[in-house]
Amino acid sequence: MSIMEYNGGSVVAMVGKNCVAIASDLRLGNQALNVATFDKIFPVTDRIYIGLSGLATDVSTLRERFRFRVNMYTIKEEREIEPDTFAHLVSSTLYEKRFGPFFIEPVIAGISSPSRGSKPFIAAADLIGCLNFAKDFVVAGTASSELFGIAEGLWEPDLEPEDLFETISQTLLNAVDRDAFSGWGAVVHVITPDRVITRTLKGRMD
Amino acid sequence: MEAISHAGTVLGVLAKDGVVLAAEKKVTGKLLDLSGAKEGGYGGSGEKIFLLNSNVISGVAGITADANSLVNYARTAAQRHLFSYDEDIPVEQLAQRLCDLKQGYTQYGGLRPFGVSLLYAGYDVHYQFQLYHSDPSGNYSGWKATCIGANNGTAQSLLKQEYKDDISVEDAIGLAVRVMGKTMDSTTLGSEKLEFAVLTLDKSTKQPHARIYKPAEVDALLAEHGLGKKEEDAEMKAA
């Protein structure tokens, strides 16, 4: 089987009206065996979150690599990194390993700083850094086909934060229920210009 | 060493609840563009006092270009430690990394040594607040209060007389400002010539918090200690 399916897991992000949401399941497995609860979404700054689906060891390592590079950026530039700049940082970090890649599909969600208009931003990349700047939603992981289908049906533009939360939650929960390698609970972060609301969802624990 | 003895003074004072760094800037003048430093960023002009990591700040004296290179190395070293061990680099280890680099340039290669002395002010969970000094030879030592750059002898003896163990960080700030006032030309003491920084522990999160003063904050600090620039024109108007 594919190395990208070894641990399982899926991530999705969506754009709303002056907000973005990013959600993932919590499963960490060893092929068919469920092992642990594993959060795959990490804050990069107060306004940017990254979700990493794929091989769990690479999830942890890349999370630490990005922390390194974002810290260096922040200390040298004396300001927080913007979401689109961070997306390019992700892309170049992954392309560095073009011929021996990290088995990760990252999903980035954030809001740009007030001085740049507080614009919502989402992006996804493949394991060697090809960026996808969608205007509606991005998906990744073992349930990505299911996520594509449901998101296409449920998403509409300019959803308010509460409505966006409902939409992304239903998209994720129903998609992972159709995939054996994703599930075991879910977590959703809704990012607005002034706060981030994190909610854990009750899902089928199978 | 010659370059360092002519460079702007940097002094550091260790308190029981914080560390203070004060530095005299040499690159000043009306034409200098400080607009970036006024609002954004960490404060300071990026000439003498630098943030190395969330738990360490440093003051440099000597050849500025060499200093920038060393500061960059230190920042990368601190992040490498964070990457490997998922913890903030202990202050002494950071000093050691830089000193190992500096010593290499005295023994191998045929390259000249870095013409910089640094003061490292930091906090870690192992030894709490610490102050270290390193020189171009790669030698380092821990201090309660010390000084590098021009007039460091005068400042050092002033610090020796007035320093008391267990002083609070507010008293340390006062001490640093007074000693700087005496070693520098007090009539021109102002935010264009002085950089100031304090490292304390945030009360709620218990995490180290570094604060490099912005120019307006430096002026306020000097006014508080009665060492601000005397406004001759204003006095004339009042009379």
GROMACS .gro file of C-alpha atoms in nm:
model
  445
    1MET     CA    1   0.000   0.000   0.000
    2SER     CA    2   0.106   0.362  -0.041
    3ILE     CA    3   0.323   0.531   0.219
    4MET     CA    4   0.082   0.824   0.222
    5GLU     CA    5  -0.189   0.590   0.354
    6TYR     CA    6   0.025   0.426   0.624
    7ASN     CA    7  -0.091   0.645   0.913
    8GLY     CA    8  -0.411   0.784   0.759
    9GLY     CA    9  -0.576   1.118   0.822
   10SER     CA   10  -0.737   1.402   0.632
   11VAL     CA   11  -0.745   1.782   0.641
   12VAL     CA   12  -0.976   2.040   0.480
   13ALA     CA   13  -0.981   2.422   0.475
   14MET     CA   14  -1.247   2.663   0.353
   15VAL     CA   15  -1.285   3.037   0.291
   16GLY     CA   16  -1.574   3.235   0.438
   17LYS     CA   17  -1.666   3.602   0.472
   18ASN     CA   18  -1.365   3.763   0.645
   19CYS     CA   19  -1.282   3.427   0.800
   20VAL     CA   20  -1.125   3.091   0.720
   21ALA     CA   21  -1.173   2.750   0.875
   22ILE     CA   22  -0.941   2.451   0.886
   23ALA     CA   23  -1.041   2.108   1.013
   24SER     CA   24  -0.888   1.763   1.043
   25ASP     CA   25  -0.961   1.421   1.182
   26LEU     CA   26  -0.763   1.291   1.478
   27ARG     CA   27  -0.671   0.939   1.368
   28LEU     CA   28  -0.321   0.800   1.386
   29GLY     CA   29  -0.312   0.441   1.266
   30ASN     CA   30  -0.071   0.166   1.180
   31GLN     CA   31  -0.228   0.059   0.852
   32ALA     CA   32  -0.562  -0.086   0.959
   33LEU     CA   33  -0.495  -0.067   1.333
   34ASN     CA   34  -0.603   0.248   1.520
   35VAL     CA   35  -0.325   0.366   1.751
   36ALA     CA   36  -0.375   0.715   1.893
   37THR     CA   37  -0.536   1.057   1.885
   38PHE     CA   38  -0.308   1.278   1.680
   39ASP     CA   39  -0.373   1.645   1.614
   40LYS     CA   40  -0.247   1.740   1.269
   41ILE     CA   41  -0.320   2.115   1.272
   42PHE     CA   42  -0.067   2.354   1.425
   43PRO     CA   43  -0.064   2.730   1.475
   44VAL     CA   44   0.215   2.907   1.286
   45THR     CA   45   0.122   3.256   1.405
   46ASP     CA   46  -0.190   3.388   1.576
   47ARG     CA   47  -0.354   3.418   1.236
   48ILE     CA   48  -0.208   3.130   1.035
   49TYR     CA   49  -0.270   2.757   1.088
   50ILE     CA   50  -0.119   2.467   0.896
   51GLY     CA   51  -0.267   2.118   0.871
   52LEU     CA   52  -0.034   1.835   0.771
   53SER     CA   53  -0.178   1.507   0.643
   54GLY     CA   54   0.030   1.205   0.553
   55LEU     CA   55   0.308   1.017   0.728
   56ALA     CA   56   0.296   1.103   1.100
   57THR     CA   57   0.671   1.117   1.159
   58ASP     CA   58   0.702   1.372   0.878
   59VAL     CA   59   0.409   1.568   1.027
   60SER     CA   60   0.606   1.612   1.351
   61THR     CA   61   0.936   1.682   1.179
   62LEU     CA   62   0.792   1.934   0.933
   63ARG     CA   63   0.605   2.108   1.210
   64GLU     CA   64   0.938   2.161   1.389
   65ARG     CA   65   1.115   2.264   1.066
   66PHE     CA   66   0.850   2.527   0.993
   67ARG     CA   67   0.875   2.653   1.349
   68PHE     CA   68   1.253   2.695   1.299
   69ARG     CA   69   1.214   2.884   0.975
   70VAL     CA   70   0.923   3.099   1.088
   71ASN     CA   71   1.109   3.193   1.410
   72MET     CA   72   1.413   3.299   1.205
   73TYR     CA   73   1.185   3.500   0.975
   74THR     CA   74   1.011   3.672   1.267
   75ILE     CA   75   1.333   3.759   1.449
   76LYS     CA   76   1.505   3.896   1.138
   77GLU     CA   77   1.210   4.075   0.978
   78GLU     CA   78   1.078   4.194   1.316
   79ARG     CA   79   0.721   4.121   1.206
   80GLU     CA   80   0.493   3.821   1.171
   81ILE     CA   81   0.499   3.623   0.847
   82GLU     CA   82   0.207   3.669   0.606
   83PRO     CA   83  -0.001   3.367   0.495
   84ASP     CA   84   0.103   3.380   0.131
   85THR     CA   85   0.469   3.421   0.224
   86PHE     CA   86   0.438   3.123   0.457
   87ALA     CA   87   0.281   2.918   0.178
   88HIS     CA   88   0.588   2.986  -0.037
   89LEU     CA   89   0.810   2.892   0.258
   90VAL     CA   90   0.624   2.559   0.277
   91SER     CA   91   0.665   2.507  -0.095
   92SER     CA   92   1.041   2.571  -0.096
   93THR     CA   93   1.095   2.358   0.214
   94LEU     CA   94   0.923   2.065   0.043
   95TYR     CA   95   1.099   2.113  -0.291
   96GLU     CA   96   1.438   2.102  -0.116
   97LYS     CA   97   1.363   1.730  -0.076
   98ARG     CA   98   1.246   1.685  -0.436
   99PHE     CA   99   1.421   1.348  -0.482
  100GLY     CA  100   1.359   1.210  -0.134
  101PRO     CA  101   1.042   1.389  -0.025
  102PHE     CA  102   0.852   1.429   0.299
  103PHE     CA  103   0.531   1.225   0.263
  104ILE     CA  104   0.305   1.516   0.352
  105GLU     CA  105   0.023   1.707   0.191
  106PRO     CA  106   0.003   2.043   0.373
  107VAL     CA  107  -0.304   2.264   0.398
  108ILE     CA  108  -0.258   2.627   0.501
  109ALA     CA  109  -0.532   2.860   0.629
  110GLY     CA  110  -0.488   3.212   0.753
  111ILE     CA  111  -0.582   3.576   0.748
  112SER     CA  112  -0.336   3.843   0.632
  113SER     CA  113  -0.231   4.117   0.872
  114PRO     CA  114  -0.448   4.430   0.921
  115SER     CA  115  -0.193   4.639   0.730
  116ARG     CA  116  -0.254   4.415   0.429
  117GLY     CA  117  -0.630   4.417   0.454
  118SER     CA  118  -0.708   4.115   0.679
  119LYS     CA  119  -0.786   3.903   0.374
  120PRO     CA  120  -0.874   3.534   0.414
  121PHE     CA  121  -0.625   3.295   0.258
  122ILE     CA  122  -0.608   2.921   0.198
  123ALA     CA  123  -0.362   2.709   0.006
  124ALA     CA  124  -0.258   2.348  -0.031
  125ALA     CA  125   0.051   2.179  -0.172
  126ASP     CA  126   0.152   1.838  -0.289
  127LEU     CA  127   0.437   1.646  -0.131
  128ILE     CA  128   0.701   1.821  -0.343
  129GLY     CA  129   0.571   2.171  -0.300
  130CYS     CA  130   0.337   2.248  -0.587
  131LEU     CA  131   0.106   2.517  -0.446
  132ASN     CA  132  -0.267   2.541  -0.510
  133PHE     CA  133  -0.423   2.878  -0.422
  134ALA     CA  134  -0.790   2.797  -0.421
  135LYS     CA  135  -1.056   3.060  -0.366
  136ASP     CA  136  -1.311   2.822  -0.216
  137PHE     CA  137  -1.170   2.515  -0.038
  138VAL     CA  138  -0.871   2.281  -0.032
  139VAL     CA  139  -0.852   1.916   0.075
  140ALA     CA  140  -0.580   1.664   0.155
  141GLY     CA  141  -0.534   1.318   0.298
  142THR     CA  142  -0.673   0.967   0.259
  143ALA     CA  143  -1.032   1.097   0.238
  144SER     CA  144  -0.948   1.371  -0.014
  145SER     CA  145  -1.176   1.233  -0.291
  146GLU     CA  146  -1.468   1.217  -0.048
  147LEU     CA  147  -1.385   1.565   0.082
  148PHE     CA  148  -1.378   1.706  -0.273
  149GLY     CA  149  -1.722   1.571  -0.348
  150ILE     CA  150  -1.895   1.689  -0.031
  151ALA     CA  151  -1.721   2.028  -0.021
  152GLU     CA  152  -1.823   2.093  -0.382
  153GLY     CA  153  -2.181   2.026  -0.283
  154LEU     CA  154  -2.196   2.213   0.048
  155TRP     CA  155  -1.966   2.514   0.001
  156GLU     CA  156  -2.098   2.852  -0.100
  157PRO     CA  157  -1.924   3.190  -0.098
  158ASP     CA  158  -1.937   3.448   0.185
  159LEU     CA  159  -2.037   3.221   0.472
  160GLU     CA  160  -2.029   3.383   0.817
  161PRO     CA  161  -1.801   3.220   1.078
  162GLU     CA  162  -2.078   3.018   1.247
  163ASP     CA  163  -2.216   2.897   0.912
  164LEU     CA  164  -1.867   2.820   0.784
  165PHE     CA  165  -1.810   2.612   1.097
  166GLU     CA  166  -2.124   2.407   1.026
  167THR     CA  167  -2.034   2.363   0.660
  168ILE     CA  168  -1.676   2.251   0.717
  169SER     CA  169  -1.777   2.024   1.005
  170GLN     CA  170  -2.040   1.842   0.798
  171THR     CA  171  -1.798   1.816   0.507
  172LEU     CA  172  -1.528   1.659   0.722
  173LEU     CA  173  -1.745   1.429   0.933
  174ASN     CA  174  -1.931   1.276   0.639
  175ALA     CA  175  -1.617   1.242   0.427
  176VAL     CA  176  -1.416   1.059   0.693
  177ASP     CA  177  -1.710   0.828   0.765
  178ARG     CA  178  -1.665   0.698   0.408
  179ASP     CA  179  -1.292   0.641   0.454
  180ALA     CA  180  -1.145   0.358   0.662
  181PHE     CA  181  -0.816   0.539   0.727
  182SER     CA  182  -0.964   0.867   0.858
  183GLY     CA  183  -1.186   0.947   1.153
  184TRP     CA  184  -1.148   0.887   1.529
  185GLY     CA  185  -1.279   1.233   1.613
  186ALA     CA  186  -1.229   1.573   1.455
  187VAL     CA  187  -1.111   1.923   1.541
  188VAL     CA  188  -1.211   2.251   1.372
  189HIS     CA  189  -1.042   2.592   1.396
  190VAL     CA  190  -1.231   2.900   1.274
  191ILE     CA  191  -0.996   3.196   1.222
  192THR     CA  192  -1.129   3.552   1.219
  193PRO     CA  193  -0.933   3.880   1.226
  194ASP     CA  194  -0.966   3.907   1.605
  195ARG     CA  195  -0.981   3.551   1.738
  196VAL     CA  196  -0.957   3.181   1.668
  197ILE     CA  197  -1.231   2.947   1.790
  198THR     CA  198  -1.132   2.584   1.827
  199ARG     CA  199  -1.396   2.316   1.862
  200THR     CA  200  -1.361   1.940   1.893
  201LEU     CA  201  -1.631   1.742   1.715
  202LYS     CA  202  -1.793   1.419   1.827
  203GLY     CA  203  -1.765   1.171   1.545
  204ARG     CA  204  -1.786   0.798   1.486
  205MET     CA  205  -1.494   0.638   1.667
  206ASP     CA  206  -1.447   0.369   1.410
  207MET     CA  207   4.045   4.447   2.047
  208GLU     CA  208   4.133   4.801   1.936
  209ALA     CA  209   3.808   4.836   1.749
  210ILE     CA  210   3.617   4.721   2.054
  211SER     CA  211   3.779   4.969   2.290
  212HIS     CA  212   3.663   5.248   2.059
  213ALA     CA  213   3.313   5.112   2.010
  214GLY     CA  214   3.000   5.233   2.188
  215THR     CA  215   2.969   5.123   2.550
  216VAL     CA  216   2.739   4.833   2.636
  217LEU     CA  217   2.667   4.749   2.996
  218GLY     CA  218   2.463   4.474   3.156
  219VAL     CA  219   2.325   4.437   3.509
  220LEU     CA  220   2.183   4.115   3.655
  221ALA     CA  221   1.891   4.142   3.897
  222LYS     CA  222   1.711   3.869   4.087
  223ASP     CA  223   1.400   3.905   3.869
  224GLY     CA  224   1.549   4.022   3.540
  225VAL     CA  225   1.850   4.141   3.337
  226VAL     CA  226   1.911   4.489   3.195
  227LEU     CA  227   2.121   4.594   2.893
  228ALA     CA  228   2.205   4.952   2.803
  229ALA     CA  229   2.413   5.060   2.501
  230GLU     CA  230   2.550   5.379   2.350
  231LYS     CA  231   2.497   5.416   1.978
  232LYS     CA  232   2.778   5.556   1.767
  233VAL     CA  233   2.596   5.578   1.433
  234THR     CA  234   2.373   5.880   1.486
  235GLY     CA  235   2.284   6.202   1.314
  236LYS     CA  236   1.994   6.397   1.168
  237LEU     CA  237   2.006   6.219   0.834
  238LEU     CA  238   1.976   5.872   0.988
  239ASP     CA  239   1.641   5.714   0.893
  240LEU     CA  240   1.493   5.566   1.210
  241SER     CA  241   1.131   5.548   1.091
  242GLY     CA  242   1.135   5.167   1.089
  243ALA     CA  243   1.248   5.157   1.448
  244LYS     CA  244   0.986   5.403   1.577
  245GLU     CA  245   0.673   5.197   1.531
  246GLY     CA  246   0.726   4.843   1.413
  247GLY     CA  247   0.947   4.561   1.520
  248TYR     CA  248   1.115   4.499   1.850
  249GLY     CA  249   1.242   4.851   1.909
  250GLY     CA  250   1.606   4.945   1.911
  251SER     CA  251   1.781   5.054   1.595
  252GLY     CA  252   1.941   4.721   1.524
  253GLU     CA  253   2.283   4.864   1.591
  254LYS     CA  254   2.374   4.752   1.943
  255ILE     CA  255   2.106   4.539   2.107
  256PHE     CA  256   1.957   4.235   1.933
  257LEU     CA  257   1.701   3.969   2.012
  258LEU     CA  258   1.872   3.631   1.972
  259ASN     CA  259   1.583   3.411   2.085
  260SER     CA  260   1.272   3.452   2.293
  261ASN     CA  261   1.484   3.398   2.605
  262VAL     CA  262   1.812   3.578   2.519
  263ILE     CA  263   1.904   3.932   2.416
  264SER     CA  264   2.254   4.052   2.342
  265GLY     CA  265   2.449   4.376   2.318
  266VAL     CA  266   2.745   4.399   2.078
  267ALA     CA  267   3.056   4.617   2.072
  268GLY     CA  268   3.309   4.626   1.792
  269ILE     CA  269   3.299   4.585   1.415
  270THR     CA  270   2.927   4.607   1.331
  271ALA     CA  271   2.946   4.385   1.023
  272ASP     CA  272   3.115   4.109   1.223
  273ALA     CA  273   2.857   4.156   1.495
  274ASN     CA  274   2.566   4.112   1.250
  275SER     CA  275   2.722   3.792   1.122
  276LEU     CA  276   2.763   3.655   1.475
  277VAL     CA  277   2.409   3.754   1.574
  278ASN     CA  278   2.277   3.567   1.270
  279TYR     CA  279   2.483   3.261   1.366
  280ALA     CA  280   2.353   3.279   1.722
  281ARG     CA  281   1.991   3.303   1.607
  282THR     CA  282   2.035   2.998   1.384
  283ALA     CA  283   2.211   2.806   1.663
  284ALA     CA  284   1.924   2.883   1.902
  285GLN     CA  285   1.669   2.758   1.647
  286ARG     CA  286   1.873   2.443   1.576
  287HIS     CA  287   1.864   2.363   1.948
  288LEU     CA  288   1.487   2.425   1.955
  289PHE     CA  289   1.447   2.195   1.655
  290SER     CA  290   1.643   1.909   1.810
  291TYR     CA  291   1.536   1.935   2.174
  292ASP     CA  292   1.202   2.121   2.162
  293GLU     CA  293   1.324   2.359   2.434
  294ASP     CA  294   1.474   2.709   2.446
  295ILE     CA  295   1.852   2.696   2.431
  296PRO     CA  296   2.013   2.744   2.775
  297VAL     CA  297   2.194   3.080   2.784
  298GLU     CA  298   2.538   2.938   2.860
  299GLN     CA  299   2.512   2.691   2.572
  300LEU     CA  300   2.433   2.974   2.331
  301ALA     CA  301   2.737   3.165   2.458
  302GLN     CA  302   2.946   2.850   2.415
  303ARG     CA  303   2.834   2.796   2.056
  304LEU     CA  304   2.936   3.147   1.960
  305CYS     CA  305   3.263   3.116   2.150
  306ASP     CA  306   3.347   2.786   1.981
  307LEU     CA  307   3.297   2.961   1.647
  308LYS     CA  308   3.510   3.258   1.750
  309GLN     CA  309   3.790   3.039   1.886
  310GLY     CA  310   3.805   2.847   1.557
  311TYR     CA  311   3.895   3.168   1.380
  312THR     CA  312   4.195   3.213   1.612
  313GLN     CA  313   4.338   2.869   1.548
  314TYR     CA  314   4.246   2.755   1.196
  315GLY     CA  315   4.210   2.893   0.847
  316GLY     CA  316   4.427   3.198   0.817
  317LEU     CA  317   4.118   3.419   0.856
  318ARG     CA  318   4.102   3.713   1.093
  319PRO     CA  319   3.905   3.681   1.419
  320PHE     CA  320   3.565   3.847   1.469
  321GLY     CA  321   3.628   4.194   1.612
  322VAL     CA  322   3.328   4.183   1.846
  323SER     CA  323   3.265   4.149   2.217
  324LEU     CA  324   2.916   4.048   2.319
  325LEU     CA  325   2.707   4.058   2.632
  326TYR     CA  326   2.439   3.788   2.653
  327ALA     CA  327   2.144   3.853   2.885
  328GLY     CA  328   1.909   3.560   2.917
  329TYR     CA  329   1.684   3.329   3.115
  330ASP     CA  330   1.654   2.952   3.125
  331VAL     CA  331   1.485   2.711   3.362
  332HIS     CA  332   1.815   2.564   3.477
  333TYR     CA  333   1.995   2.873   3.610
  334GLN     CA  334   1.728   3.144   3.581
  335PHE     CA  335   1.860   3.491   3.487
  336GLN     CA  336   2.220   3.507   3.365
  337LEU     CA  337   2.465   3.755   3.211
  338TYR     CA  338   2.766   3.644   3.006
  339HIS     CA  339   3.045   3.828   2.830
  340SER     CA  340   3.250   3.693   2.538
  341ASP     CA  341   3.546   3.843   2.351
  342PRO     CA  342   3.717   3.780   2.014
  343SER     CA  343   3.942   3.511   2.160
  344GLY     CA  344   3.638   3.296   2.227
  345ASN     CA  345   3.668   3.329   2.603
  346TYR     CA  346   3.347   3.377   2.801
  347SER     CA  347   3.254   3.432   3.164
  348GLY     CA  348   2.942   3.490   3.373
  349TRP     CA  349   2.890   3.826   3.544
  350LYS     CA  350   2.658   4.002   3.786
  351ALA     CA  351   2.731   4.335   3.617
  352THR     CA  352   2.982   4.416   3.347
  353CYS     CA  353   3.064   4.653   3.066
  354ILE     CA  354   3.228   4.640   2.722
  355GLY     CA  355   3.333   4.905   2.470
  356ALA     CA  356   3.458   5.257   2.531
  357ASN     CA  357   3.503   5.373   2.893
  358ASN     CA  358   3.444   5.021   3.017
  359GLY     CA  359   3.699   5.061   3.295
  360THR     CA  360   3.516   5.361   3.442
  361ALA     CA  361   3.179   5.197   3.406
  362GLN     CA  362   3.305   4.870   3.554
  363SER     CA  363   3.436   5.042   3.869
  364LEU     CA  364   3.114   5.241   3.904
  365LEU     CA  365   2.916   4.919   3.877
  366LYS     CA  366   3.143   4.750   4.131
  367GLN     CA  367   3.078   5.027   4.385
  368GLU     CA  368   2.704   5.048   4.343
  369TYR     CA  369   2.599   4.690   4.265
  370LYS     CA  370   2.432   4.492   4.539
  371ASP     CA  371   2.334   4.126   4.520
  372ASP     CA  372   1.959   4.064   4.506
  373ILE     CA  373   1.872   4.400   4.355
  374SER     CA  374   1.537   4.421   4.184
  375VAL     CA  375   1.506   4.477   3.813
  376GLU     CA  376   1.370   4.832   3.868
  377ASP     CA  377   1.683   4.920   4.070
  378ALA     CA  378   1.898   4.755   3.804
  379ILE     CA  379   1.736   4.975   3.538
  380GLY     CA  380   1.807   5.283   3.751
  381LEU     CA  381   2.167   5.172   3.807
  382ALA     CA  382   2.223   5.107   3.436
  383VAL     CA  383   2.079   5.445   3.337
  384ARG     CA  384   2.288   5.632   3.599
  385VAL     CA  385   2.614   5.459   3.502
  386MET     CA  386   2.545   5.523   3.132
  387GLY     CA  387   2.479   5.888   3.218
  388LYS     CA  388   2.820   5.913   3.383
  389THR     CA  389   3.019   5.736   3.112
  390MET     CA  390   2.844   5.906   2.824
  391ASP     CA  391   2.816   6.280   2.767
  392SER     CA  392   2.502   6.349   2.976
  393THR     CA  393   2.394   6.667   2.801
  394THR     CA  394   2.335   6.472   2.484
  395LEU     CA  395   2.176   6.167   2.650
  396GLY     CA  396   1.863   6.086   2.454
  397SER     CA  397   1.697   5.812   2.254
  398GLU     CA  398   1.916   5.883   1.947
  399LYS     CA  399   2.226   5.782   2.143
  400LEU     CA  400   2.093   5.523   2.387
  401GLU     CA  401   1.953   5.174   2.334
  402PHE     CA  402   1.792   4.998   2.626
  403ALA     CA  403   1.651   4.651   2.684
  404VAL     CA  404   1.514   4.445   2.973
  405LEU     CA  405   1.454   4.071   3.000
  406THR     CA  406   1.205   3.962   3.264
  407LEU     CA  407   0.968   3.675   3.335
  408ASP     CA  408   0.609   3.735   3.228
  409LYS     CA  409   0.402   3.705   3.546
  410SER     CA  410   0.112   3.509   3.398
  411THR     CA  411   0.280   3.276   3.149
  412LYS     CA  412   0.608   3.240   3.346
  413GLN     CA  413   0.788   3.264   3.011
  414PRO     CA  414   1.091   3.488   2.951
  415HIS     CA  415   0.991   3.814   2.788
  416ALA     CA  416   1.243   4.043   2.619
  417ARG     CA  417   1.164   4.410   2.572
  418ILE     CA  418   1.388   4.632   2.360
  419TYR     CA  419   1.278   4.989   2.425
  420LYS     CA  420   1.145   5.198   2.139
  421PRO     CA  421   1.293   5.552   2.110
  422ALA     CA  422   0.991   5.710   2.282
  423GLU     CA  423   1.021   5.463   2.570
  424VAL     CA  424   1.392   5.541   2.609
  425ASP     CA  425   1.315   5.913   2.635
  426ALA     CA  426   1.045   5.842   2.894
  427LEU     CA  427   1.288   5.627   3.093
  428LEU     CA  428   1.553   5.899   3.090
  429ALA     CA  429   1.301   6.163   3.196
  430GLU     CA  430   1.192   5.936   3.482
  431HIS     CA  431   1.552   5.925   3.608
  432GLY     CA  432   1.607   6.294   3.554
  433LEU     CA  433   1.866   6.246   3.283
  434GLY     CA  434   1.671   6.363   2.981
  435LYS     CA  435   1.799   6.619   2.732
  436LYS     CA  436   1.769   6.967   2.869
  437GLU     CA  437   1.533   7.164   2.648
  438GLU     CA  438   1.714   7.499   2.645
  439ASP     CA  439   1.472   7.660   2.403
  440ALA     CA  440   1.170   7.558   2.609
  441GLU     CA  441   1.329   7.701   2.923
  442MET     CA  442   1.390   8.034   2.750
  443LYS     CA  443   1.026   8.052   2.645
  444ALA     CA  444   0.908   7.979   2.998
  445ALA     CA  445   1.122   8.261   3.140
   0.00000   0.00000   0.00000
